Amino acid sequence: MRFTDLLAAANPFAAITTVDAHCDLFCGVYYPEQARIEAESVKNCSVKYHDSDDDVFRARCISIKEERAELVKHHLNVLWTDYFKPPHVAEYPQLHDLFWRATKAAGDAKKTMDVQAGDDLLALIDEISVIFWATKGGKPAWLTS
Amino acid sequence: MRFTDLLAAANPFAAITTVDAHCDLFCGVYYPEQARIEAESVKNCSVKYHDSDDDVFRARCISIKEERAELVKHHLNVLWTDYFKPPHVAEYPQLHDLFWRATKAAGDAKKTMDVQAGDDLLALIDEISVIFWATKGGKPAWLTS
Amino acid sequence: MRFTDLLAAANPFAAITTVDAHCDLFCGVYYPEQARIEAESVKNCSVKYHDSDDDVFRARCISIKEERAELVKHHLNVLWTDYFKPPHVAEYPQLHDLFWRATKAAGDAKKTMDVQAGDDLLALIDEISVIFWATKGGKPAWLTS
Amino acid sequence: MRFTDLLAAANPFAAITTVDAHCDLFCGVYYPEQARIEAESVKNCSVKYHDSDDDVFRARCISIKEERAELVKHHLNVLWTDYFKPPHVAEYPQLHDLFWRATKAAGDAKKTMDVQAGDDLLALIDEISVIFWATKGGKPAWLTS
Amino acid sequence: MRFTDLLAAANPFAAITTVDAHCDLFCGVYYPEQARIEAESVKNCSVKYHDSDDDVFRARCISIKEERAELVKHHLNVLWTDYFKPPHVAEYPQLHDLFWRATKAAGDAKKTMDVQAGDDLLALIDEISVIFWATKGGKPAWLTS
Amino acid sequence: MRFTDLLAAANPFAAITTVDAHCDLFCGVYYPEQARIEAESVKNCSVKYHDSDDDVFRARCISIKEERAELVKHHLNVLWTDYFKPPHVAEYPQLHDLFWRATKAAGDAKKTMDVQAGDDLLALIDEISVIFWATKGGKPAWLTS
């Protein structure tokens, strides 16, 4: 059984679209960058919070961070359950635990204004990103150029 | 180290609220019933779709099912990353994979009007529910009475 | 005229799906438990607020309570206008006022950190729940078992 | 007891803001026009649906109408439970039933492409609007000029 | 080329609906009043904030203002890109800059509890409203009566 | 007056955070990649639509495209009114019109399944991206590496 057949078997989209040797043709649009960008906002909310002594500004930092961390969780969940397929998990056995810790890190970042929580979250998303782009064979030119 | 200490160590809420031997005092409000109720809607959208030959009604079945399946995914993700802690995963090593398959089943149920997809989703949520209520020591009276 | 005919007359879904003697076949999926669960979160936000002296945590209690109370209002509104039909109102003449007070109680619970506001909200939802399950002839087994 | 005292007693905002003889000073911002505008969209989606034979356009009419009708329900619910107070209900005993029928009409308008459903919804919102503006003593100049 | 032809050329809806001399027949439902109403909430949140010394109430003023200002931005963006067409911009060359400043004013109003920020926002929306209703040939009777 | 002073004058955040010669210190987190990624989804929905003859799949392509195009509009609006400041507009006088056409292109892409509409949208976002990264002095390493 070829790798693409394995993916097709695991992916309901495969039944309704043309399948060939390139994952991109039926996987849709997934970018760990979406989670990463929101995680930068999460971190920045904590940085700016400590740079300010304005009560209104600080209250906004707390609530905007909450919202952005929720978006991180959403983007991570999409990657984990929509993009990744059983063959990926077979190749990267740490995948489930990595996503679990990253999503928990997003939740933890809601609960504190400690900048370290944002850095921890970014580091975990970067680990996911390395795996993701390895499975895709590299980033597209529009992103890197 | 006691079980509650382990939980406390894993849960940032624990640092800011009173911790005692009962998980409920600091875990917040979690119910797999939330995912289950939306999954019933998912299934019913497929059932009703096949019972109707009205084009407008059928279009609404497709889009309402989409929305409800998305809510299932959200509720499952909250349970997986907010409620469950490392000691739970140690006790139920199938937990990550079970949530992954359940969330994927919610995604699959978006892609088809086959009633079986709704039944599969319900069955996986029920598996999660059994584990969840075991960790809580049973359902509260308001739910069962 | 039979009771189910009355319901069918009042319910546009009835025109497009098979109608028989069991309400569930065309009523869709309604559970007062959805409002109740969010109302527990509302109450817990106030409880935890008073248990903490961390400013960031307390700010989060206020905003999460706001969001959860809004969800309570939404779930109550769905029950009131989607599930309940004229024959129900004829049988339970207090229904409109009960929903009005419950929804107002959700609004009131946004405005205070008094735990009593959460308890008042829960009590009103429980009143609605008793009526709801009476009209359904009892809870399903999956909920109570 | 003066009328404003009655309102103040019923309205938690009253405890925290200056109360005088004019309701507007503590009622916040409410406009039945918000529901009316979305209801116009609801109606127009049905009108345009029948003017077109493009499948994609018609599918969009169905889903946009669904979304707009949901917004009508939301705006009506806000008016009913946030703006209106017990003295209003005493003066307009039809208020609960009127809102119930209007919100149901929004739900009915989701289920059909019949333009009449949009007209029925608009007529019920206009009935609410007449009562609303009577309780406010007239529309503000910015709206009518 | 007639004015309506220009509008039709610029508006994809024009290709799928009947076009005649009145813009309303294909422009859909647009009202600057939607932005104005949310902007009143924005202003009122600041007014009420200063009238209160209750920490919970003030925290809610900040977050509700944030949410309402976001809705203002959304409604302005819909007007700017969905309603206004190239011939409008030709006639009102200040349009782009006016919308830019109004949307920025909504963003600015998030960042301060200064009531002036709400007044500035309202003034810019009123400028847009004058242009909008000029292009429509006047407000409909339901709004002004 | 230095460039950063101009930016600071135009940006309310500048008053509350440390300002130095690098825009990033007070501009927050902005990436045109967010709009671009959603625009890829918009285009792919049209591509997949034509590759399929499954009615349910095609209905989902229409509604998912609608949702993704709305996200494109949101991300573009954030860039236009939150990131870009008067000095940027002075340097790039086409900026307002470019954003207007890009946002309209997102609206147009909702209305058709023509793949060209997705390509047009992507091209306009790329134009914005070139300007954006020029104002930032280049992409960060995490994006390009």
mmCIF file of C-alpha atoms in Angstrom, chain A residues 9-118:
data_model
loop_
_atom_site.group_PDB
_atom_site.id
_atom_site.type_symbol
_atom_site.label_atom_id
_atom_site.label_comp_id
_atom_site.label_asym_id
_atom_site.label_seq_id
_atom_site.Cartn_x
_atom_site.Cartn_y
_atom_site.Cartn_z
ATOM 1 C CA ALA A 9 -7.937 5.881 3.595
ATOM 2 C CA ALA A 10 -7.647 8.138 6.592
ATOM 3 C CA ASN A 11 -8.992 11.269 4.960
ATOM 4 C CA PRO A 12 -12.649 11.575 3.925
ATOM 5 C CA PHE A 13 -11.733 14.368 1.513
ATOM 6 C CA ALA A 14 -9.770 11.786 -0.418
ATOM 7 C CA ALA A 15 -12.963 10.073 -1.515
ATOM 8 C CA ILE A 16 -14.254 13.160 -3.223
ATOM 9 C CA THR A 17 -11.194 14.762 -4.752
ATOM 10 C CA THR A 18 -8.443 13.635 -7.055
ATOM 11 C CA VAL A 19 -5.656 11.897 -5.165
ATOM 12 C CA ASP A 20 -2.065 11.896 -6.292
ATOM 13 C CA ALA A 21 1.378 11.710 -4.752
ATOM 14 C CA HIS A 22 1.269 15.223 -3.242
ATOM 15 C CA CYS A 23 -0.526 15.688 0.004
ATOM 16 C CA ASP A 24 -1.386 19.287 -0.829
ATOM 17 C CA LEU A 25 -3.828 18.327 -3.515
ATOM 18 C CA PHE A 26 -6.408 17.177 -1.057
ATOM 19 C CA CYS A 27 -5.351 18.396 2.382
ATOM 20 C CA GLY A 28 -6.709 21.878 2.115
ATOM 21 C CA VAL A 29 -5.006 24.910 3.610
ATOM 22 C CA TYR A 30 -3.117 24.479 6.889
ATOM 23 C CA TYR A 31 -0.433 26.706 8.351
ATOM 24 C CA PRO A 32 1.040 26.479 11.856
ATOM 25 C CA GLU A 33 1.879 30.168 11.267
ATOM 26 C CA GLN A 34 -1.730 30.971 12.179
ATOM 27 C CA ALA A 35 -1.206 29.622 15.697
ATOM 28 C CA ARG A 36 2.228 31.217 15.923
ATOM 29 C CA ILE A 37 0.969 34.703 15.022
ATOM 30 C CA GLU A 38 -1.744 34.609 17.673
ATOM 31 C CA ALA A 39 0.805 33.290 20.180
ATOM 32 C CA GLU A 40 2.983 36.331 19.484
ATOM 33 C CA SER A 41 0.003 38.473 20.429
ATOM 34 C CA VAL A 42 -0.409 36.436 23.596
ATOM 35 C CA LYS A 43 3.199 37.081 24.557
ATOM 36 C CA ASN A 44 3.061 40.757 23.613
ATOM 37 C CA CYS A 45 -0.003 41.323 25.798
ATOM 38 C CA SER A 46 2.068 40.240 28.789
ATOM 39 C CA VAL A 47 5.074 42.328 27.743
ATOM 40 C CA LYS A 48 2.957 45.450 27.276
ATOM 41 C CA TYR A 49 1.081 44.801 30.505
ATOM 42 C CA HIS A 50 4.305 45.091 32.487
ATOM 43 C CA ASP A 51 5.418 48.173 30.531
ATOM 44 C CA SER A 52 2.286 50.065 31.536
ATOM 45 C CA ASP A 53 0.804 51.381 34.764
ATOM 46 C CA ASP A 54 -2.493 52.422 33.171
ATOM 47 C CA ASP A 55 -5.322 50.371 34.706
ATOM 48 C CA VAL A 56 -7.501 50.482 31.603
ATOM 49 C CA PHE A 57 -4.647 49.448 29.350
ATOM 50 C CA ARG A 58 -3.737 46.591 31.679
ATOM 51 C CA ALA A 59 -7.339 45.361 31.818
ATOM 52 C CA ARG A 60 -7.345 45.290 28.013
ATOM 53 C CA CYS A 61 -4.076 43.321 27.965
ATOM 54 C CA ILE A 62 -5.706 40.641 30.116
ATOM 55 C CA SER A 63 -8.826 40.293 27.987
ATOM 56 C CA ILE A 64 -7.094 40.532 24.595
ATOM 57 C CA LYS A 65 -4.593 37.884 25.711
ATOM 58 C CA GLU A 66 -7.526 35.655 26.705
ATOM 59 C CA GLU A 67 -9.059 36.009 23.264
ATOM 60 C CA ARG A 68 -5.790 35.460 21.406
ATOM 61 C CA ALA A 69 -4.919 32.376 23.459
ATOM 62 C CA GLU A 70 -8.329 30.966 22.571
ATOM 63 C CA LEU A 71 -7.511 31.493 18.896
ATOM 64 C CA VAL A 72 -4.190 29.675 19.398
ATOM 65 C CA LYS A 73 -6.097 26.721 20.849
ATOM 66 C CA HIS A 74 -8.468 26.727 17.902
ATOM 67 C CA HIS A 75 -5.699 26.805 15.293
ATOM 68 C CA LEU A 76 -3.786 24.044 17.092
ATOM 69 C CA ASN A 77 -6.876 21.882 17.262
ATOM 70 C CA VAL A 78 -7.483 22.300 13.529
ATOM 71 C CA LEU A 79 -3.917 21.222 12.759
ATOM 72 C CA TRP A 80 -4.067 18.270 15.121
ATOM 73 C CA THR A 81 -7.371 16.788 13.991
ATOM 74 C CA ASP A 82 -7.849 18.072 10.448
ATOM 75 C CA TYR A 83 -4.353 18.076 9.003
ATOM 76 C CA PHE A 84 -2.511 15.247 10.747
ATOM 77 C CA LYS A 85 -3.389 11.684 9.731
ATOM 78 C CA PRO A 86 -2.561 8.247 11.211
ATOM 79 C CA PRO A 87 0.634 7.840 9.129
ATOM 80 C CA HIS A 88 1.910 11.124 10.586
ATOM 81 C CA VAL A 89 1.253 9.871 14.103
ATOM 82 C CA ALA A 90 3.050 6.644 13.263
ATOM 83 C CA GLU A 91 6.068 8.661 12.134
ATOM 84 C CA TYR A 92 5.938 11.199 14.963
ATOM 85 C CA PRO A 93 4.725 9.252 18.025
ATOM 86 C CA GLN A 94 5.140 12.345 20.202
ATOM 87 C CA LEU A 95 2.529 14.228 18.178
ATOM 88 C CA HIS A 96 -0.489 13.749 20.467
ATOM 89 C CA ASP A 97 1.406 14.679 23.579
ATOM 90 C CA LEU A 98 3.060 17.639 21.873
ATOM 91 C CA PHE A 99 -0.291 19.092 20.802
ATOM 92 C CA TRP A 100 -1.725 18.416 24.244
ATOM 93 C CA ARG A 101 1.098 20.303 25.927
ATOM 94 C CA ALA A 102 0.948 23.144 23.387
ATOM 95 C CA THR A 103 -2.799 23.563 23.833
ATOM 96 C CA LYS A 104 -2.400 23.425 27.612
ATOM 97 C CA ALA A 105 0.349 26.036 27.293
ATOM 98 C CA ALA A 106 -2.149 28.294 25.517
ATOM 99 C CA GLY A 107 -4.544 27.756 28.419
ATOM 100 C CA ASP A 108 -1.777 28.444 30.926
ATOM 101 C CA ALA A 109 -0.892 31.657 29.121
ATOM 102 C CA LYS A 110 -4.434 32.875 29.773
ATOM 103 C CA LYS A 111 -3.913 32.500 33.497
ATOM 104 C CA THR A 112 -0.787 34.554 34.003
ATOM 105 C CA MET A 113 0.867 37.778 32.872
ATOM 106 C CA ASP A 114 4.267 36.069 33.095
ATOM 107 C CA VAL A 115 6.034 36.601 29.759
ATOM 108 C CA GLN A 116 7.645 33.180 30.143
ATOM 109 C CA ALA A 117 4.238 31.554 29.533
ATOM 110 C CA GLY A 118 4.161 33.211 26.107
#
